[in-house]
Amino acid sequence: MANCLVAQSGGPTAAINATLAGVVRANQLNPLYEHVYGGLNGIEGILQDRLYDLTNLSAAENRLLRQTPGSALGSCRYKLKRGNDADYLRLVEVMDKHDIEILFYIGGNDSMDTVDALSEWARENKINKRFVGIPKTIDNDLMVTDHCPGFGSGAKFAIQVARATSIDLNVYTREEVYILETMGRDAGWLAGSTVLSGVVDVLVLPEVDFDRDVFLDQVKKCMDEKGKCYIVTSEGAHYADGTYLSAGETKNDGFGHAVLGGAGAALKQMILDAGISPRAKVQDLCSSARSANFAQSLTDVTEAFELGMSAHARSGNPAFTGQVVAVQRELVDGAYNAKFIAGPAEDFANHVKHVPTEWILPDYQGVTQEFYDYIEPLIQGEPDLVMENGLPKTIVPFNMR
Amino acid sequence: MANCLVAQSGGPTAAINATLAGVVRANQLNPLYEHVYGGLNGIEGILQDRLYDLTNLSAAENRLLRQTPGSALGSCRYKLKRGNDADYLRLVEVMDKHDIEILFYIGGNDSMDTVDALSEWARENKINKRFVGIPKTIDNDLMVTDHCPGFGSGAKFAIQVARATSIDLNVYTREEVYILETMGRDAGWLAGSTVLSGVVDVLVLPEVDFDRDVFLDQVKKCMDEKGKCYIVTSEGAHYADGTYLSAGETKNDGFGHAVLGGAGAALKQMILDAGISPRAKVQDLCSSARSANFAQSLTDVTEAFELGMSAHARSGNPAFTGQVVAVQRELVDGAYNAKFIAGPAEDFANHVKHVPTEWILPDYQGVTQEFYDYIEPLIQGEPDLVMENGLPKTIVPFNMR
């Protein structure tokens, strides 16, 4: 009986390890493979023959794995380039050495492209190896799949921070602006999700070219009305020429301050310079939304786990390669249900799923009801976390052992 | 039967409303007062006769109040100055108008001073009004009390963010520094608490004058050893001359960059300038640690609630004025137990309880075991939150109704 390999790539999410746990558990329920190896630090580590045997991971450790943030196998930013036969051959060499017939690659856009390229190359060169993709990304920007595992938990965290800090902002009567910055270089899903907090006055997404005057007008209107303004921005907010707001000393906005830090810091400076508010606070969520295991969405973690199981089970069909498993949304008696599907990796790769422009209200006023309806089911429920000394118990990542 | 008044002052915490809930509930269990009025936006609102009747708050709403962040009555930064008889007389006028004999003031240092000043003034002027303090502060810097309600929840949140983002930091093999900044202008309790995450390599507290060379040496040592460095800093980190690291263009550190933002941004710039790490991320927790109702410590929220009940019950003694209720730590069969005490407000006011210097390790290496033992009991347990649509349900703050 041959073995399988599973690896993680790109930025982690708070649910990416649930997918790994799903692959491992599925093979215990139905041992299609003699061993389940984890590739450490993605393709980069696999090329260095760094594997970890996960076959007999206990149920208890599997449960802790699901609530461990980060990529428990470690990750990489290394992209296997099409046509790089040396890397491809080395990969096959490592797989052969351990009698591995299939690689499950958990990742985002680039990783799905890698799955596509590898499976195509194997087919063309009659190499009997298979490659399957499983999506993850906090950015939620993959095509085909209704949404990406990890996004729901990140959104749930960001929404809770927005709700809590907005209530905090309102305790004083003084005029003040609060700016929350989230990840999201190209797509505004995560920043946009914070509207579910019910507190967002002004929303800046990368889907709309930034216009300083319109933005400041909107903030001013809000301040005039209630003396407070809660702003959320994507890190990827940018001007029409593509310059990020966070790009430091900008050339287009007519004032010459050095702006260190991100989009939030840039917006703060604009507001203070324009004299719209005497005070502004900025909170950049940095990597916490993608790692907040203490604020996981049960729906998200469950789907992430089941996608891992689905990929493993489908691989029982020897023709299953170059495919990516995904979630299709359906309504059952009017209620949200996740249906599991699979499709060609090429359909997932190299495109960014943006927030539809028709869901975005003009003048930074937020999003339409469709957006709310889309996000709401994804943040439902809380897993029953195993706690230790007041903190969610985590495992030592396999790449750190 | 006379009435009582309760108000909140200063910065909120994630547990400050539990104290309010405790006062309200205590009066339902034993109606010492006919009405429990909430003063909106602290002393500032009381002087404007802005009160809200909390007497019959339902048990269900009381429970939601405990999990609502911010100050549900609103807050203020207004300090009643000693000798400001006009304000004092106006306060008595408002109290008389509503037949209020006692004010419970939930706050930090300044508020305890206000309690002291008001009770002294009332005694001297033979005015039959009483003033009682109940501590809160995320900074945990009040004297007498073993710790301050709100601190445990803030610490629990900060510790969890540190743990999660550190695991996130370690997924790549690349060299990288992560800097987490917490509140704490004068005292390093909150920043220090993050050591319980087990991931903090370098800890910068306001209790130790900042020395750039020693700091950079320590970061370099850590980077040389493992290629990563997890740094936590208090916002109040400062040089020997008192200049905050966050003070913008600094005069003492020998390089001339404009530093916008806080201590974390300043440390990042130092590290990049010194070429110690090619990458550094900064996360400023801003006000989220003091408002993260989704990461409350059960111990903290329970004690906050019980302090409210204790203050109310003790006020059954007509001589109880100018006093502050507090927590004394005791060990019962070796286990942590909170004993409730009360003491003169003057003992609490106008002093800052710092992290003892003998608990701080040299060269930013963290803290001693005593510090761990001190924090650990304060972050234990999680309240069973009432959720709605995937988020902790909150009430509309009384000052927003």
PDB file of C-alpha atoms in Angstrom, chain A residues 61-238:
ATOM      1  CA  GLU A  61      -3.942  15.392  19.622  1.00  0.00           C
ATOM      2  CA  ASN A  62      -6.124  15.681  16.532  1.00  0.00           C
ATOM      3  CA  ARG A  63      -8.590  17.718  18.551  1.00  0.00           C
ATOM      4  CA  LEU A  64      -5.842  20.026  19.825  1.00  0.00           C
ATOM      5  CA  LEU A  65      -4.476  20.337  16.296  1.00  0.00           C
ATOM      6  CA  ARG A  66      -7.815  21.790  15.202  1.00  0.00           C
ATOM      7  CA  GLN A  67      -7.520  24.590  17.763  1.00  0.00           C
ATOM      8  CA  THR A  68      -3.831  25.302  17.123  1.00  0.00           C
ATOM      9  CA  PRO A  69      -3.242  28.425  15.026  1.00  0.00           C
ATOM     10  CA  GLY A  70      -0.497  28.867  12.468  1.00  0.00           C
ATOM     11  CA  SER A  71       0.464  26.123  10.058  1.00  0.00           C
ATOM     12  CA  ALA A  72       1.272  23.142  12.240  1.00  0.00           C
ATOM     13  CA  LEU A  73       3.502  21.738   9.492  1.00  0.00           C
ATOM     14  CA  GLY A  74       5.138  25.090   8.848  1.00  0.00           C
ATOM     15  CA  SER A  75       4.680  26.947   5.613  1.00  0.00           C
ATOM     16  CA  CYS A  76       6.623  28.529   2.776  1.00  0.00           C
ATOM     17  CA  ARG A  77       6.343  31.220   0.151  1.00  0.00           C
ATOM     18  CA  TYR A  78       8.280  29.109  -2.356  1.00  0.00           C
ATOM     19  CA  LYS A  79       6.472  28.766  -5.659  1.00  0.00           C
ATOM     20  CA  LEU A  80       7.224  25.810  -7.890  1.00  0.00           C
ATOM     21  CA  LYS A  81       7.552  27.502 -11.245  1.00  0.00           C
ATOM     22  CA  ARG A  82       6.096  25.894 -14.339  1.00  0.00           C
ATOM     23  CA  GLY A  83       8.916  24.472 -16.396  1.00  0.00           C
ATOM     24  CA  ASN A  84      11.251  24.085 -13.420  1.00  0.00           C
ATOM     25  CA  ASP A  85      11.883  20.425 -14.140  1.00  0.00           C
ATOM     26  CA  ALA A  86      14.689  20.173 -11.597  1.00  0.00           C
ATOM     27  CA  ASP A  87      12.310  20.964  -8.749  1.00  0.00           C
ATOM     28  CA  TYR A  88       9.619  18.711 -10.206  1.00  0.00           C
ATOM     29  CA  LEU A  89      12.000  15.796 -10.553  1.00  0.00           C
ATOM     30  CA  ARG A  90      13.376  16.343  -7.061  1.00  0.00           C
ATOM     31  CA  LEU A  91       9.828  16.319  -5.697  1.00  0.00           C
ATOM     32  CA  VAL A  92       9.116  13.018  -7.430  1.00  0.00           C
ATOM     33  CA  GLU A  93      12.401  11.657  -6.106  1.00  0.00           C
ATOM     34  CA  VAL A  94      11.388  12.463  -2.512  1.00  0.00           C
ATOM     35  CA  MET A  95       7.924  11.040  -3.087  1.00  0.00           C
ATOM     36  CA  ASP A  96       9.388   7.867  -4.585  1.00  0.00           C
ATOM     37  CA  LYS A  97      11.799   7.491  -1.692  1.00  0.00           C
ATOM     38  CA  HIS A  98       8.859   7.325   0.724  1.00  0.00           C
ATOM     39  CA  ASP A  99       6.524   5.477  -1.648  1.00  0.00           C
ATOM     40  CA  ILE A 100       4.191   8.477  -1.781  1.00  0.00           C
ATOM     41  CA  GLU A 101       1.649   8.478  -4.583  1.00  0.00           C
ATOM     42  CA  ILE A 102      -0.328  11.604  -3.813  1.00  0.00           C
ATOM     43  CA  LEU A 103       0.195  15.084  -2.401  1.00  0.00           C
ATOM     44  CA  PHE A 104      -2.599  17.019  -0.709  1.00  0.00           C
ATOM     45  CA  TYR A 105      -1.626  20.675  -0.840  1.00  0.00           C
ATOM     46  CA  ILE A 106      -3.470  23.049   1.475  1.00  0.00           C
ATOM     47  CA  GLY A 107      -3.077  26.603   0.260  1.00  0.00           C
ATOM     48  CA  GLY A 108      -4.272  29.646  -1.617  1.00  0.00           C
ATOM     49  CA  ASN A 109      -4.078  30.896  -5.168  1.00  0.00           C
ATOM     50  CA  ASP A 110      -0.457  30.021  -5.844  1.00  0.00           C
ATOM     51  CA  SER A 111      -0.761  26.582  -4.327  1.00  0.00           C
ATOM     52  CA  MET A 112      -3.742  25.723  -6.485  1.00  0.00           C
ATOM     53  CA  ASP A 113      -1.638  26.742  -9.487  1.00  0.00           C
ATOM     54  CA  THR A 114       1.115  24.448  -8.242  1.00  0.00           C
ATOM     55  CA  VAL A 115      -1.384  21.591  -8.029  1.00  0.00           C
ATOM     56  CA  ASP A 116      -2.470  22.319 -11.577  1.00  0.00           C
ATOM     57  CA  ALA A 117       1.076  22.555 -12.931  1.00  0.00           C
ATOM     58  CA  LEU A 118       2.283  19.423 -11.178  1.00  0.00           C
ATOM     59  CA  SER A 119      -0.628  17.266 -12.216  1.00  0.00           C
ATOM     60  CA  GLU A 120      -0.347  18.449 -15.823  1.00  0.00           C
ATOM     61  CA  TRP A 121       3.375  17.797 -15.849  1.00  0.00           C
ATOM     62  CA  ALA A 122       2.917  14.340 -14.330  1.00  0.00           C
ATOM     63  CA  ARG A 123       0.291  13.467 -16.923  1.00  0.00           C
ATOM     64  CA  GLU A 124       2.463  14.688 -19.809  1.00  0.00           C
ATOM     65  CA  ASN A 125       5.513  12.828 -18.517  1.00  0.00           C
ATOM     66  CA  LYS A 126       3.537   9.724 -17.581  1.00  0.00           C
ATOM     67  CA  ILE A 127       4.615   9.997 -13.989  1.00  0.00           C
ATOM     68  CA  ASN A 128       2.285   8.142 -11.690  1.00  0.00           C
ATOM     69  CA  LYS A 129       1.865  10.803  -9.022  1.00  0.00           C
ATOM     70  CA  ARG A 130      -1.251  12.701  -8.077  1.00  0.00           C
ATOM     71  CA  PHE A 131      -1.762  16.220  -6.775  1.00  0.00           C
ATOM     72  CA  VAL A 132      -4.858  17.505  -5.002  1.00  0.00           C
ATOM     73  CA  GLY A 133      -5.571  20.982  -3.659  1.00  0.00           C
ATOM     74  CA  ILE A 134      -7.486  22.023  -0.550  1.00  0.00           C
ATOM     75  CA  PRO A 135      -8.241  25.724  -0.236  1.00  0.00           C
ATOM     76  CA  LYS A 136      -7.507  27.985   2.684  1.00  0.00           C
ATOM     77  CA  THR A 137      -7.073  31.716   2.937  1.00  0.00           C
ATOM     78  CA  ILE A 138      -8.055  34.482   5.275  1.00  0.00           C
ATOM     79  CA  ASP A 139      -8.416  36.692   2.201  1.00  0.00           C
ATOM     80  CA  ASN A 140     -11.306  34.561   0.898  1.00  0.00           C
ATOM     81  CA  ASP A 141     -10.248  35.367  -2.643  1.00  0.00           C
ATOM     82  CA  LEU A 142     -10.271  31.951  -4.350  1.00  0.00           C
ATOM     83  CA  MET A 143     -12.507  31.314  -7.340  1.00  0.00           C
ATOM     84  CA  VAL A 144     -15.060  28.462  -7.607  1.00  0.00           C
ATOM     85  CA  THR A 145     -15.387  27.806  -3.883  1.00  0.00           C
ATOM     86  CA  ASP A 146     -18.180  29.765  -2.214  1.00  0.00           C
ATOM     87  CA  HIS A 147     -15.718  30.809   0.488  1.00  0.00           C
ATOM     88  CA  CYS A 148     -12.355  29.739   1.866  1.00  0.00           C
ATOM     89  CA  PRO A 149     -11.706  27.863   5.108  1.00  0.00           C
ATOM     90  CA  GLY A 150     -10.084  30.201   7.592  1.00  0.00           C
ATOM     91  CA  PHE A 151     -11.997  33.224   6.404  1.00  0.00           C
ATOM     92  CA  GLY A 152     -14.987  32.664   8.682  1.00  0.00           C
ATOM     93  CA  SER A 153     -12.832  32.551  11.819  1.00  0.00           C
ATOM     94  CA  GLY A 154     -10.819  35.586  10.769  1.00  0.00           C
ATOM     95  CA  ALA A 155     -14.031  37.464  10.066  1.00  0.00           C
ATOM     96  CA  LYS A 156     -15.523  36.407  13.388  1.00  0.00           C
ATOM     97  CA  PHE A 157     -12.498  37.768  15.231  1.00  0.00           C
ATOM     98  CA  ALA A 158     -12.429  41.042  13.284  1.00  0.00           C
ATOM     99  CA  ILE A 159     -16.166  41.561  13.771  1.00  0.00           C
ATOM    100  CA  GLN A 160     -15.849  41.015  17.524  1.00  0.00           C
ATOM    101  CA  VAL A 161     -12.939  43.426  17.796  1.00  0.00           C
ATOM    102  CA  ALA A 162     -14.911  46.017  15.817  1.00  0.00           C
ATOM    103  CA  ARG A 163     -17.987  45.622  18.009  1.00  0.00           C
ATOM    104  CA  ALA A 164     -15.987  45.779  21.249  1.00  0.00           C
ATOM    105  CA  THR A 165     -13.718  48.685  20.331  1.00  0.00           C
ATOM    106  CA  SER A 166     -16.651  50.661  18.952  1.00  0.00           C
ATOM    107  CA  ILE A 167     -18.509  50.366  22.263  1.00  0.00           C
ATOM    108  CA  ASP A 168     -15.255  51.400  23.912  1.00  0.00           C
ATOM    109  CA  LEU A 169     -14.998  54.424  21.591  1.00  0.00           C
ATOM    110  CA  ASN A 170     -18.419  55.617  22.662  1.00  0.00           C
ATOM    111  CA  VAL A 171     -17.800  55.802  26.404  1.00  0.00           C
ATOM    112  CA  TYR A 172     -16.508  59.365  26.221  1.00  0.00           C
ATOM    113  CA  THR A 173     -18.437  62.321  24.898  1.00  0.00           C
ATOM    114  CA  ARG A 174     -15.344  63.739  23.149  1.00  0.00           C
ATOM    115  CA  GLU A 175     -14.928  63.777  19.353  1.00  0.00           C
ATOM    116  CA  GLU A 176     -12.899  60.846  18.150  1.00  0.00           C
ATOM    117  CA  VAL A 177     -12.207  58.587  15.190  1.00  0.00           C
ATOM    118  CA  TYR A 178     -11.277  54.916  15.377  1.00  0.00           C
ATOM    119  CA  ILE A 179      -9.612  53.164  12.465  1.00  0.00           C
ATOM    120  CA  LEU A 180      -9.393  49.398  12.285  1.00  0.00           C
ATOM    121  CA  GLU A 181      -7.081  47.916   9.647  1.00  0.00           C
ATOM    122  CA  THR A 182      -7.342  44.316   8.506  1.00  0.00           C
ATOM    123  CA  MET A 183      -5.411  42.093   6.150  1.00  0.00           C
ATOM    124  CA  GLY A 184      -6.578  41.913   2.554  1.00  0.00           C
ATOM    125  CA  ARG A 185      -4.152  43.143  -0.078  1.00  0.00           C
ATOM    126  CA  ASP A 186      -6.354  42.602  -3.147  1.00  0.00           C
ATOM    127  CA  ALA A 187      -9.777  41.636  -1.828  1.00  0.00           C
ATOM    128  CA  GLY A 188     -11.883  43.381   0.775  1.00  0.00           C
ATOM    129  CA  TRP A 189     -13.727  40.378   2.201  1.00  0.00           C
ATOM    130  CA  LEU A 190     -12.143  40.522   5.653  1.00  0.00           C
ATOM    131  CA  ALA A 191     -12.377  44.285   6.075  1.00  0.00           C
ATOM    132  CA  GLY A 192     -15.905  44.171   4.703  1.00  0.00           C
ATOM    133  CA  SER A 193     -16.954  41.415   7.077  1.00  0.00           C
ATOM    134  CA  THR A 194     -16.680  43.833  10.004  1.00  0.00           C
ATOM    135  CA  VAL A 195     -19.957  45.466   8.916  1.00  0.00           C
ATOM    136  CA  LEU A 196     -21.647  42.588  10.735  1.00  0.00           C
ATOM    137  CA  SER A 197     -20.605  44.290  13.957  1.00  0.00           C
ATOM    138  CA  GLY A 198     -23.200  46.918  13.130  1.00  0.00           C
ATOM    139  CA  VAL A 199     -20.787  49.707  14.028  1.00  0.00           C
ATOM    140  CA  VAL A 200     -18.879  50.526  10.835  1.00  0.00           C
ATOM    141  CA  ASP A 201     -19.497  54.072   9.603  1.00  0.00           C
ATOM    142  CA  VAL A 202     -16.920  54.215   6.824  1.00  0.00           C
ATOM    143  CA  LEU A 203     -15.505  51.232   4.953  1.00  0.00           C
ATOM    144  CA  VAL A 204     -12.455  51.395   2.672  1.00  0.00           C
ATOM    145  CA  LEU A 205     -11.953  48.389   0.386  1.00  0.00           C
ATOM    146  CA  PRO A 206      -9.293  47.653  -2.239  1.00  0.00           C
ATOM    147  CA  GLU A 207     -12.059  47.058  -4.783  1.00  0.00           C
ATOM    148  CA  VAL A 208     -12.645  50.817  -5.020  1.00  0.00           C
ATOM    149  CA  ASP A 209      -9.881  53.267  -5.987  1.00  0.00           C
ATOM    150  CA  PHE A 210      -9.304  55.557  -3.064  1.00  0.00           C
ATOM    151  CA  ASP A 211     -10.503  59.134  -3.372  1.00  0.00           C
ATOM    152  CA  ARG A 212      -9.272  61.296  -0.526  1.00  0.00           C
ATOM    153  CA  ASP A 213     -11.896  64.019  -0.898  1.00  0.00           C
ATOM    154  CA  VAL A 214     -14.859  61.680  -0.998  1.00  0.00           C
ATOM    155  CA  PHE A 215     -13.460  59.783   1.967  1.00  0.00           C
ATOM    156  CA  LEU A 216     -12.886  62.899   4.064  1.00  0.00           C
ATOM    157  CA  ASP A 217     -16.333  64.220   3.178  1.00  0.00           C
ATOM    158  CA  GLN A 218     -17.859  61.022   4.452  1.00  0.00           C
ATOM    159  CA  VAL A 219     -15.874  61.084   7.680  1.00  0.00           C
ATOM    160  CA  LYS A 220     -16.780  64.726   8.206  1.00  0.00           C
ATOM    161  CA  LYS A 221     -20.458  64.017   7.662  1.00  0.00           C
ATOM    162  CA  CYS A 222     -20.315  61.289  10.268  1.00  0.00           C
ATOM    163  CA  MET A 223     -18.426  63.468  12.762  1.00  0.00           C
ATOM    164  CA  ASP A 224     -20.886  66.314  12.269  1.00  0.00           C
ATOM    165  CA  GLU A 225     -23.730  63.932  12.932  1.00  0.00           C
ATOM    166  CA  LYS A 226     -22.507  62.159  16.047  1.00  0.00           C
ATOM    167  CA  GLY A 227     -18.990  63.274  16.942  1.00  0.00           C
ATOM    168  CA  LYS A 228     -17.575  59.778  16.391  1.00  0.00           C
ATOM    169  CA  CYS A 229     -16.590  57.806  13.351  1.00  0.00           C
ATOM    170  CA  TYR A 230     -15.689  54.121  13.180  1.00  0.00           C
ATOM    171  CA  ILE A 231     -13.633  53.367  10.078  1.00  0.00           C
ATOM    172  CA  VAL A 232     -12.460  50.022   8.770  1.00  0.00           C
ATOM    173  CA  THR A 233      -9.868  49.716   6.023  1.00  0.00           C
ATOM    174  CA  SER A 234      -8.202  46.909   4.132  1.00  0.00           C
ATOM    175  CA  GLU A 235      -4.410  47.029   4.186  1.00  0.00           C
ATOM    176  CA  GLY A 236      -4.679  46.990   0.380  1.00  0.00           C
ATOM    177  CA  ALA A 237      -6.545  50.294   0.039  1.00  0.00           C
ATOM    178  CA  HIS A 238      -4.983  52.130  -2.900  1.00  0.00           C
TER     179      HIS A 238
END
